[in-house]
Short mmCIF file of N, CA, C and O in Angstrom, two decimals:
data_model
loop_
_atom_site.label_atom_id
_atom_site.label_comp_id
_atom_site.label_asym_id
_atom_site.label_seq_id
_atom_site.Cartn_x
_atom_site.Cartn_y
_atom_site.Cartn_z
N MET A 844 12.13 18.04 5.86
CA MET A 844 11.71 16.86 5.14
C MET A 844 13.20 16.61 4.52
O MET A 844 13.73 17.37 3.94
N GLY A 845 13.06 15.27 3.94
CA GLY A 845 14.56 15.04 3.27
C GLY A 845 14.12 15.25 1.42
O GLY A 845 13.07 15.94 1.49
N LYS A 846 15.13 14.95 1.18
CA LYS A 846 15.02 15.23 -0.47
C LYS A 846 14.08 14.40 -1.10
O LYS A 846 13.68 13.14 -0.59
N ILE A 847 13.38 15.02 -2.02
CA ILE A 847 12.13 14.42 -2.58
C ILE A 847 12.76 13.97 -3.94
O ILE A 847 13.17 14.46 -4.87
N ASN A 848 13.11 12.37 -4.11
CA ASN A 848 13.50 11.84 -5.40
C ASN A 848 12.23 11.07 -6.02
O ASN A 848 12.67 10.67 -7.40
N SER A 849 11.19 11.04 -5.37
CA SER A 849 10.03 10.41 -6.32
C SER A 849 8.86 10.75 -5.44
O SER A 849 8.69 11.14 -4.58
N TYR A 850 7.64 10.58 -6.33
CA TYR A 850 6.28 10.97 -5.81
C TYR A 850 6.05 10.03 -4.73
O TYR A 850 5.20 10.63 -3.89
N LYS A 851 6.97 8.98 -4.50
CA LYS A 851 6.75 8.26 -3.48
C LYS A 851 7.05 8.46 -2.22
O LYS A 851 6.60 8.23 -0.99
N ASP A 852 7.92 9.74 -2.09
CA ASP A 852 8.54 10.33 -0.87
C ASP A 852 7.77 11.41 -0.58
O ASP A 852 7.83 11.80 0.69
N LEU A 853 6.28 11.70 -1.39
CA LEU A 853 5.35 12.84 -0.71
C LEU A 853 4.81 11.98 0.35
O LEU A 853 3.88 11.09 0.08
N LEU A 854 4.51 12.87 1.25
CA LEU A 854 3.50 12.29 2.62
C LEU A 854 1.88 12.56 2.07
O LEU A 854 1.19 11.59 2.24
N ILE A 855 1.76 13.21 1.04
CA ILE A 855 0.44 13.36 0.65
C ILE A 855 0.03 12.12 -0.29
O ILE A 855 -1.36 11.67 -0.28
N TRP A 856 0.63 11.69 -0.99
CA TRP A 856 0.90 10.54 -1.21
C TRP A 856 0.51 8.97 -0.84
O TRP A 856 -0.20 8.12 -1.03
N GLN A 857 1.67 9.16 0.05
CA GLN A 857 1.81 7.94 1.05
C GLN A 857 0.20 8.01 2.01
O GLN A 857 -0.26 6.95 2.16
N LYS A 858 -0.18 9.09 2.49
CA LYS A 858 -1.39 8.97 3.02
C LYS A 858 -2.35 8.58 2.12
O LYS A 858 -3.68 7.93 2.37
N GLY A 859 -2.36 8.91 0.74
CA GLY A 859 -3.26 8.48 -0.48
C GLY A 859 -3.65 7.17 -0.04
O GLY A 859 -4.54 6.57 -0.38
N ILE A 860 -2.21 6.41 -0.27
CA ILE A 860 -2.14 4.92 -0.71
C ILE A 860 -3.00 4.52 0.84
O ILE A 860 -3.79 3.64 0.64
N ILE A 861 -2.62 5.15 1.96
CA ILE A 861 -3.45 4.56 2.99
C ILE A 861 -4.60 4.45 2.95
O ILE A 861 -5.67 3.61 3.59
N LEU A 862 -5.30 5.69 2.80
CA LEU A 862 -6.79 6.03 2.42
C LEU A 862 -7.39 4.93 1.43
O LEU A 862 -8.29 4.51 1.94
N VAL A 863 -6.53 4.46 0.62
CA VAL A 863 -7.11 3.74 -0.50
C VAL A 863 -7.63 2.16 0.36
O VAL A 863 -8.21 1.29 0.05
N VAL A 864 -6.34 1.62 0.82
CA VAL A 864 -6.30 0.42 1.85
C VAL A 864 -7.43 0.44 2.67
O VAL A 864 -8.32 -0.42 2.65
N ARG A 865 -7.68 1.52 3.15
CA ARG A 865 -8.83 1.46 4.32
C ARG A 865 -10.06 1.58 3.44
O ARG A 865 -11.38 1.07 4.10
N VAL A 866 -10.33 2.25 2.57
CA VAL A 866 -11.51 2.37 1.61
C VAL A 866 -11.79 1.10 1.06
O VAL A 866 -12.79 0.27 1.40
N TYR A 867 -10.72 0.35 0.51
CA TYR A 867 -11.29 -0.89 0.07
C TYR A 867 -11.56 -1.97 1.18
O TYR A 867 -12.48 -3.06 1.17
N GLN A 868 -11.02 -2.02 2.36
CA GLN A 868 -11.26 -2.68 3.43
C GLN A 868 -13.15 -2.37 3.99
O GLN A 868 -13.70 -3.35 4.34
N LEU A 869 -13.24 -1.16 4.02
CA LEU A 869 -14.58 -1.10 4.43
C LEU A 869 -15.58 -1.25 3.25
O LEU A 869 -16.63 -1.81 3.87
N VAL A 870 -15.48 -1.36 1.67
CA VAL A 870 -16.56 -1.71 0.97
C VAL A 870 -16.30 -3.00 0.72
O VAL A 870 -17.53 -3.40 0.22
N LYS A 871 -15.60 -4.00 1.16
CA LYS A 871 -15.67 -5.38 1.38
C LYS A 871 -17.25 -5.92 2.49
O LYS A 871 -17.49 -6.77 1.37
N THR A 872 -17.57 -5.16 2.78
CA THR A 872 -19.14 -5.59 3.57
C THR A 872 -20.03 -5.02 2.89
O THR A 872 -21.35 -5.03 3.04
N PHE A 873 -20.13 -4.06 1.75
CA PHE A 873 -20.96 -3.50 1.13
C PHE A 873 -21.93 -4.61 0.26
O PHE A 873 -21.15 -5.94 -0.01
N PRO A 874 -23.13 -4.58 0.15
CA PRO A 874 -24.08 -5.41 -0.71
C PRO A 874 -23.75 -5.75 -2.17
O PRO A 874 -23.12 -5.05 -2.42
N GLN A 875 -23.68 -7.14 -2.42
CA GLN A 875 -23.15 -7.59 -3.54
C GLN A 875 -23.63 -6.86 -4.55
O GLN A 875 -23.24 -6.67 -5.76
N GLU A 876 -24.97 -6.45 -4.55
CA GLU A 876 -25.59 -6.05 -5.92
C GLU A 876 -25.18 -4.24 -5.89
O GLU A 876 -25.23 -3.79 -7.07
N GLU A 877 -24.37 -4.00 -4.74
CA GLU A 877 -23.40 -2.56 -5.61
C GLU A 877 -22.23 -2.59 -5.94
O GLU A 877 -21.58 -1.77 -5.99
N ILE A 878 -21.85 -3.76 -5.87
CA ILE A 878 -20.29 -4.07 -6.33
C ILE A 878 -19.92 -3.37 -7.52
O ILE A 878 -19.00 -2.39 -7.94
N TYR A 879 -20.97 -3.06 -8.87
CA TYR A 879 -20.89 -2.33 -9.65
C TYR A 879 -21.50 -0.96 -9.81
O TYR A 879 -21.46 -0.17 -11.00
N ALA A 880 -21.90 -0.50 -8.83
CA ALA A 880 -22.69 0.79 -8.50
C ALA A 880 -21.71 1.62 -7.26
O ALA A 880 -20.47 2.03 -8.08
N LEU A 881 -22.06 1.67 -6.37
CA LEU A 881 -21.62 2.82 -5.28
C LEU A 881 -20.23 2.20 -5.01
O LEU A 881 -19.13 3.06 -4.81
N THR A 882 -20.37 0.73 -4.91
CA THR A 882 -18.85 0.20 -4.42
C THR A 882 -17.66 0.78 -5.49
O THR A 882 -16.51 1.02 -5.19
N SER A 883 -18.17 0.61 -6.54
CA SER A 883 -16.86 0.67 -7.96
C SER A 883 -16.62 2.18 -7.95
O SER A 883 -15.50 2.50 -8.02
N GLN A 884 -17.62 3.26 -7.59
CA GLN A 884 -17.52 4.46 -7.64
C GLN A 884 -16.70 4.97 -6.41
O GLN A 884 -15.53 5.64 -6.72
N ILE A 885 -17.08 4.30 -5.42
CA ILE A 885 -15.93 4.63 -4.11
C ILE A 885 -14.47 4.01 -4.61
O ILE A 885 -13.45 5.14 -3.94
N LYS A 886 -14.13 3.08 -4.97
CA LYS A 886 -13.01 2.25 -5.07
C LYS A 886 -12.37 3.43 -5.83
O LYS A 886 -11.37 3.67 -6.03
N ARG A 887 -13.12 4.03 -7.34
CA ARG A 887 -12.52 4.66 -8.13
C ARG A 887 -12.09 5.77 -7.56
O ARG A 887 -11.06 6.65 -8.05
N ALA A 888 -12.68 6.61 -7.03
CA ALA A 888 -12.73 7.90 -6.26
C ALA A 888 -11.37 7.88 -5.28
O ALA A 888 -10.41 8.54 -5.43
N SER A 889 -11.38 7.10 -4.86
CA SER A 889 -9.97 6.65 -3.75
C SER A 889 -8.67 6.28 -4.46
O SER A 889 -7.74 6.93 -4.18
N VAL A 890 -8.84 5.60 -5.38
CA VAL A 890 -7.73 4.99 -6.14
C VAL A 890 -7.30 6.60 -7.04
O VAL A 890 -5.87 6.84 -7.25
N SER A 891 -8.17 7.30 -7.14
CA SER A 891 -7.75 8.56 -7.98
C SER A 891 -6.83 9.65 -7.46
O SER A 891 -5.96 10.29 -7.82
N ILE A 892 -6.97 9.59 -6.17
CA ILE A 892 -6.29 10.39 -5.21
C ILE A 892 -4.90 10.34 -5.45
O ILE A 892 -3.89 11.26 -5.68
N PRO A 893 -4.48 9.01 -4.79
CA PRO A 893 -2.76 9.24 -5.01
C PRO A 893 -2.27 9.00 -6.30
O PRO A 893 -1.14 9.40 -7.03
N SER A 894 -2.97 8.21 -7.17
CA SER A 894 -3.09 8.50 -8.95
C SER A 894 -2.77 9.79 -9.49
O SER A 894 -1.76 10.18 -10.15
N ASN A 895 -3.34 11.01 -8.98
CA ASN A 895 -3.19 12.00 -9.58
C ASN A 895 -2.26 13.00 -8.73
O ASN A 895 -1.80 13.52 -9.62
N ILE A 896 -2.00 12.60 -7.67
CA ILE A 896 -0.65 13.51 -7.14
C ILE A 896 0.46 12.79 -7.88
O ILE A 896 1.39 13.31 -8.21
N SER A 897 0.65 11.32 -8.18
CA SER A 897 1.82 10.91 -9.12
C SER A 897 2.14 11.37 -10.22
O SER A 897 3.15 11.72 -10.76
N GLU A 898 1.16 11.48 -10.83
CA GLU A 898 0.66 11.93 -12.24
C GLU A 898 1.13 13.21 -12.21
O GLU A 898 1.65 13.72 -13.29
N GLY A 899 0.60 14.09 -11.24
CA GLY A 899 1.01 15.89 -11.25
C GLY A 899 2.68 15.92 -10.94
O GLY A 899 3.12 16.63 -11.72
N TYR A 900 3.07 15.24 -10.16
CA TYR A 900 4.58 15.23 -10.08
C TYR A 900 5.21 14.98 -11.06
O TYR A 900 6.17 15.34 -11.60
N GLY A 901 4.88 13.94 -11.76
CA GLY A 901 5.54 13.43 -13.09
C GLY A 901 5.67 14.35 -14.02
O GLY A 901 6.34 13.99 -15.04
N ARG A 902 4.57 15.24 -14.08
CA ARG A 902 4.46 16.40 -15.04
C ARG A 902 5.50 17.53 -14.92
O ARG A 902 5.86 17.83 -16.11
N ASN A 903 6.33 17.52 -13.98
CA ASN A 903 7.73 18.39 -13.88
C ASN A 903 7.69 19.96 -13.90
O ASN A 903 8.41 20.43 -14.36
N THR A 904 6.36 20.46 -13.57
CA THR A 904 5.85 22.05 -13.57
C THR A 904 5.15 22.14 -12.51
O THR A 904 4.37 21.28 -12.33
N ASP A 905 5.52 23.03 -11.68
CA ASP A 905 4.34 23.26 -10.62
C ASP A 905 2.96 23.92 -10.90
O ASP A 905 2.17 23.10 -10.23
N LYS A 906 2.71 24.31 -12.00
CA LYS A 906 1.55 24.58 -12.74
C LYS A 906 0.96 23.31 -13.08
O LYS A 906 -0.45 22.93 -12.65
N SER A 907 1.34 22.47 -13.72
CA SER A 907 0.61 21.05 -13.85
C SER A 907 0.43 20.40 -12.61
O SER A 907 -0.44 19.77 -12.42
N PHE A 908 1.46 20.15 -11.68
CA PHE A 908 1.24 19.69 -10.37
C PHE A 908 0.13 20.35 -9.60
O PHE A 908 -0.81 19.45 -9.43
N SER A 909 -0.09 21.45 -9.60
CA SER A 909 -1.04 21.93 -9.02
C SER A 909 -2.42 21.72 -9.76
O SER A 909 -3.43 21.63 -8.66
N HIS A 910 -2.27 21.88 -11.10
CA HIS A 910 -3.81 21.10 -11.62
C HIS A 910 -3.92 19.76 -10.80
O HIS A 910 -5.33 19.63 -10.94
N PHE A 911 -3.19 18.80 -11.31
CA PHE A 911 -3.43 17.62 -10.61
C PHE A 911 -3.98 17.47 -8.93
O PHE A 911 -4.57 16.54 -8.77
N LEU A 912 -3.08 18.19 -8.32
CA LEU A 912 -3.36 18.41 -7.06
C LEU A 912 -5.11 18.67 -6.88
O LEU A 912 -5.77 18.37 -5.86
N ASP A 913 -5.65 19.76 -8.01
CA ASP A 913 -6.84 20.31 -7.61
C ASP A 913 -7.53 19.08 -8.03
O ASP A 913 -9.20 18.86 -7.47
N ILE A 914 -7.44 18.31 -9.15
CA ILE A 914 -7.93 16.96 -9.08
C ILE A 914 -8.38 16.04 -8.42
O ILE A 914 -9.30 15.16 -7.81
N ALA A 915 -7.10 15.94 -7.52
CA ALA A 915 -7.22 14.73 -6.40
C ALA A 915 -8.20 15.51 -5.18
O ALA A 915 -8.51 14.64 -4.64
N ARG A 916 -7.96 16.70 -4.98
CA ARG A 916 -8.89 17.17 -3.83
C ARG A 916 -10.02 16.99 -4.49
O ARG A 916 -11.05 16.61 -3.35
N GLY A 917 -10.71 17.33 -5.72
CA GLY A 917 -12.05 16.80 -6.25
C GLY A 917 -12.30 15.30 -6.00
O GLY A 917 -13.42 15.22 -5.67
N SER A 918 -11.67 14.19 -6.09
CA SER A 918 -11.66 13.06 -5.94
C SER A 918 -12.10 12.58 -4.38
O SER A 918 -12.87 11.79 -4.07
N LEU A 919 -11.15 13.46 -3.65
CA LEU A 919 -11.36 13.58 -2.31
C LEU A 919 -12.88 13.57 -1.91
O LEU A 919 -13.41 13.15 -1.19
N TYR A 920 -13.12 15.07 -2.12
CA TYR A 920 -14.51 15.36 -1.83
C TYR A 920 -15.60 14.46 -2.39
O TYR A 920 -16.65 14.29 -1.67
N GLU A 921 -15.06 13.70 -3.53
CA GLU A 921 -16.06 12.87 -4.20
C GLU A 921 -16.50 11.67 -3.62
O GLU A 921 -17.55 11.15 -3.41
N LEU A 922 -15.19 11.26 -2.91
CA LEU A 922 -15.47 9.54 -2.25
C LEU A 922 -15.87 10.29 -0.84
O LEU A 922 -16.52 9.34 -0.24
N GLU A 923 -15.60 11.58 -0.13
CA GLU A 923 -16.34 11.82 1.21
C GLU A 923 -17.77 11.45 0.98
O GLU A 923 -18.62 11.08 1.72
N THR A 924 -18.37 12.12 -0.06
CA THR A 924 -19.51 12.40 -0.58
C THR A 924 -20.29 11.01 -0.84
O THR A 924 -21.25 10.52 0.00
N GLN A 925 -19.78 10.02 -1.53
CA GLN A 925 -19.97 8.62 -1.53
C GLN A 925 -20.39 7.94 -0.24
O GLN A 925 -20.81 7.32 -0.31
N LEU A 926 -19.25 8.14 0.65
CA LEU A 926 -19.05 7.45 1.76
C LEU A 926 -20.14 7.87 2.79
O LEU A 926 -20.99 6.98 3.40
N ILE A 927 -20.76 8.96 2.43
CA ILE A 927 -22.07 9.69 3.49
C ILE A 927 -23.14 9.25 2.80
O ILE A 927 -23.89 8.60 3.65
N ILE A 928 -23.28 8.99 1.51
CA ILE A 928 -24.54 8.06 0.94
C ILE A 928 -24.55 6.76 1.26
O ILE A 928 -25.40 6.46 1.44
N ALA A 929 -23.34 6.16 1.33
CA ALA A 929 -22.98 4.85 1.97
C ALA A 929 -23.81 4.69 2.79
O ALA A 929 -24.66 3.55 3.49
N LYS A 930 -23.45 5.40 4.00
CA LYS A 930 -23.67 5.40 5.20
C LYS A 930 -25.16 5.57 5.52
O LYS A 930 -25.97 4.79 6.17
N GLU A 931 -25.88 6.56 4.84
CA GLU A 931 -27.39 6.79 4.68
C GLU A 931 -28.05 5.69 4.19
O GLU A 931 -28.88 5.46 4.78
N LEU A 932 -27.39 4.74 3.48
CA LEU A 932 -28.32 3.83 3.06
C LEU A 932 -27.68 2.57 3.72
O LEU A 932 -28.33 1.53 3.23
N GLU A 933 -27.09 3.05 4.78
CA GLU A 933 -26.85 1.69 5.85
C GLU A 933 -25.92 0.56 5.24
O GLU A 933 -25.96 -0.54 5.76
N PHE A 934 -25.29 0.92 4.26
CA PHE A 934 -24.20 -0.06 3.55
C PHE A 934 -22.95 -0.07 4.45
O PHE A 934 -22.02 -1.17 4.79
N ILE A 935 -22.64 0.63 5.46
CA ILE A 935 -21.72 0.65 6.35
C ILE A 935 -21.95 0.23 7.53
O ILE A 935 -22.50 0.73 8.52
N THR A 936 -21.09 -1.29 7.97
CA THR A 936 -21.35 -1.72 9.16
C THR A 936 -20.22 -1.32 10.10
O THR A 936 -20.58 -1.83 11.20
N ASN A 937 -19.13 -1.06 9.75
CA ASN A 937 -17.93 -1.09 10.69
C ASN A 937 -17.64 0.39 10.65
O ASN A 937 -17.01 1.42 10.06
N ILE A 938 -18.29 1.24 11.75
CA ILE A 938 -18.39 3.01 11.84
C ILE A 938 -17.18 3.23 12.40
O ILE A 938 -16.44 4.43 12.25
N GLU A 939 -16.34 2.24 13.25
CA GLU A 939 -14.68 2.58 13.54
C GLU A 939 -14.01 3.35 12.31
O GLU A 939 -13.18 4.02 12.31
N LEU A 940 -13.86 2.20 11.34
CA LEU A 940 -13.16 2.36 10.13
C LEU A 940 -13.57 3.48 9.24
O LEU A 940 -12.78 4.34 9.13
N TYR A 941 -15.06 3.82 9.11
CA TYR A 941 -15.78 4.69 8.50
C TYR A 941 -15.03 6.38 9.03
O TYR A 941 -15.05 7.01 8.43
N ASN A 942 -15.35 6.40 10.62
CA ASN A 942 -14.53 7.46 11.13
C ASN A 942 -13.56 7.77 10.85
O ASN A 942 -13.26 9.02 10.70
N GLU A 943 -12.32 6.33 11.06
CA GLU A 943 -10.98 6.72 10.35
C GLU A 943 -11.04 6.93 9.20
O GLU A 943 -10.13 8.07 9.01
N ILE A 944 -11.67 6.80 8.10
CA ILE A 944 -11.56 7.29 6.69
C ILE A 944 -11.69 8.75 6.88
O ILE A 944 -11.41 9.14 5.93
N LEU A 945 -13.10 9.09 7.40
CA LEU A 945 -13.62 10.53 7.38
C LEU A 945 -12.09 11.23 8.18
O LEU A 945 -12.19 12.36 7.16
N SER A 946 -11.23 10.96 9.05
CA SER A 946 -10.50 11.61 9.62
C SER A 946 -9.29 11.52 8.51
O SER A 946 -8.74 12.66 8.74
N LEU A 947 -8.85 10.77 7.92
CA LEU A 947 -7.89 10.67 6.86
C LEU A 947 -8.36 11.65 5.63
O LEU A 947 -7.15 12.28 5.25
N ILE A 948 -9.72 11.55 5.39
CA ILE A 948 -10.32 12.44 4.40
C ILE A 948 -9.74 13.59 4.74
O ILE A 948 -9.04 14.70 3.93
N SER A 949 -10.15 14.47 5.94
CA SER A 949 -9.97 15.75 6.50
C SER A 949 -8.14 15.97 6.42
O SER A 949 -7.94 17.08 6.32
N GLU A 950 -7.94 14.87 7.07
CA GLU A 950 -6.14 15.28 6.78
C GLU A 950 -5.72 15.43 5.62
O GLU A 950 -4.59 16.47 5.48
N GLU A 951 -5.89 14.61 4.63
CA GLU A 951 -5.53 14.70 3.36
C GLU A 951 -5.58 15.89 2.62
O GLU A 951 -4.83 16.67 2.04
N SER A 952 -7.05 16.03 2.76
CA SER A 952 -7.63 17.43 2.07
C SER A 952 -6.72 18.53 2.89
O SER A 952 -6.09 19.44 2.10
N LYS A 953 -6.28 18.80 4.17
CA LYS A 953 -5.59 20.03 4.65
C LYS A 953 -4.29 19.75 4.19
O LYS A 953 -3.72 21.04 3.70
N MET A 954 -3.36 18.77 3.67
CA MET A 954 -2.35 18.50 3.17
C MET A 954 -2.18 18.80 1.81
O MET A 954 -1.30 19.38 1.56
N ILE A 955 -3.24 18.35 1.02
CA ILE A 955 -3.33 18.88 0.05
C ILE A 955 -3.24 20.28 -0.27
O ILE A 955 -2.77 21.04 -1.07
N ASN A 956 -4.13 20.89 0.35
CA ASN A 956 -4.42 22.30 0.12
C ASN A 956 -3.07 23.23 0.86
O ASN A 956 -2.72 23.99 -0.14
N ALA A 957 -2.36 22.51 1.54
CA ALA A 957 -1.21 23.39 1.69
C ALA A 957 -0.18 22.94 0.97
O ALA A 957 0.83 24.07 0.58
N PHE A 958 0.10 21.73 0.35
CA PHE A 958 1.08 21.66 -0.78
C PHE A 958 0.76 22.40 -1.58
O PHE A 958 1.99 22.92 -2.35
N SER A 959 -0.37 22.34 -2.19
CA SER A 959 -0.84 23.41 -3.48
C SER A 959 -0.45 24.71 -3.43
O SER A 959 -0.06 25.43 -4.05
N ARG A 960 -0.61 25.55 -2.16
CA ARG A 960 -0.49 26.51 -1.52
C ARG A 960 1.39 26.99 -2.20
O ARG A 960 1.38 27.90 -2.29
N THR A 961 1.77 26.03 -1.68
CA THR A 961 3.52 26.17 -1.88
C THR A 961 3.78 25.96 -3.16
O THR A 961 4.64 26.90 -3.54
N LEU A 962 3.05 25.76 -4.23
CA LEU A 962 3.25 25.50 -5.55
C LEU A 962 2.97 26.72 -6.15
O LEU A 962 3.31 27.16 -7.05
N LYS A 963 1.84 27.26 -5.77
CA LYS A 963 1.60 28.72 -6.38
C LYS A 963 2.11 29.76 -5.56
O LYS A 963 1.90 30.91 -6.22
N ASN A 964 3.10 29.90 -4.57
CA ASN A 964 3.89 30.66 -4.51
C ASN A 964 5.02 30.75 -4.85
O ASN A 964 5.78 30.30 -5.43
#
């Protein structure tokens, strides 16, 4: 990997942004009455992932960065849970996009775990 000059150079941040975009595409079809409920929670959880990665990077210590990666991981699992609930409630109509997002969540989780281990060593 090349030199990291910014959080934007981090693959975990880049994948987080892709995840946010896909999530926003998915929730566009949710029922209107959910806009301030589950839809809003899903959006916030997704945005929290790359936001915490960038904030942790900006703290300039491995310990602090590791802490924010833990928060990002928590938001990732929160997002996954909320999407499962939305599917059970039959709010999700695009199963292909849903499955893509679940795959992105799995990939992002592995990447965060691996990156976090490098900070703790």
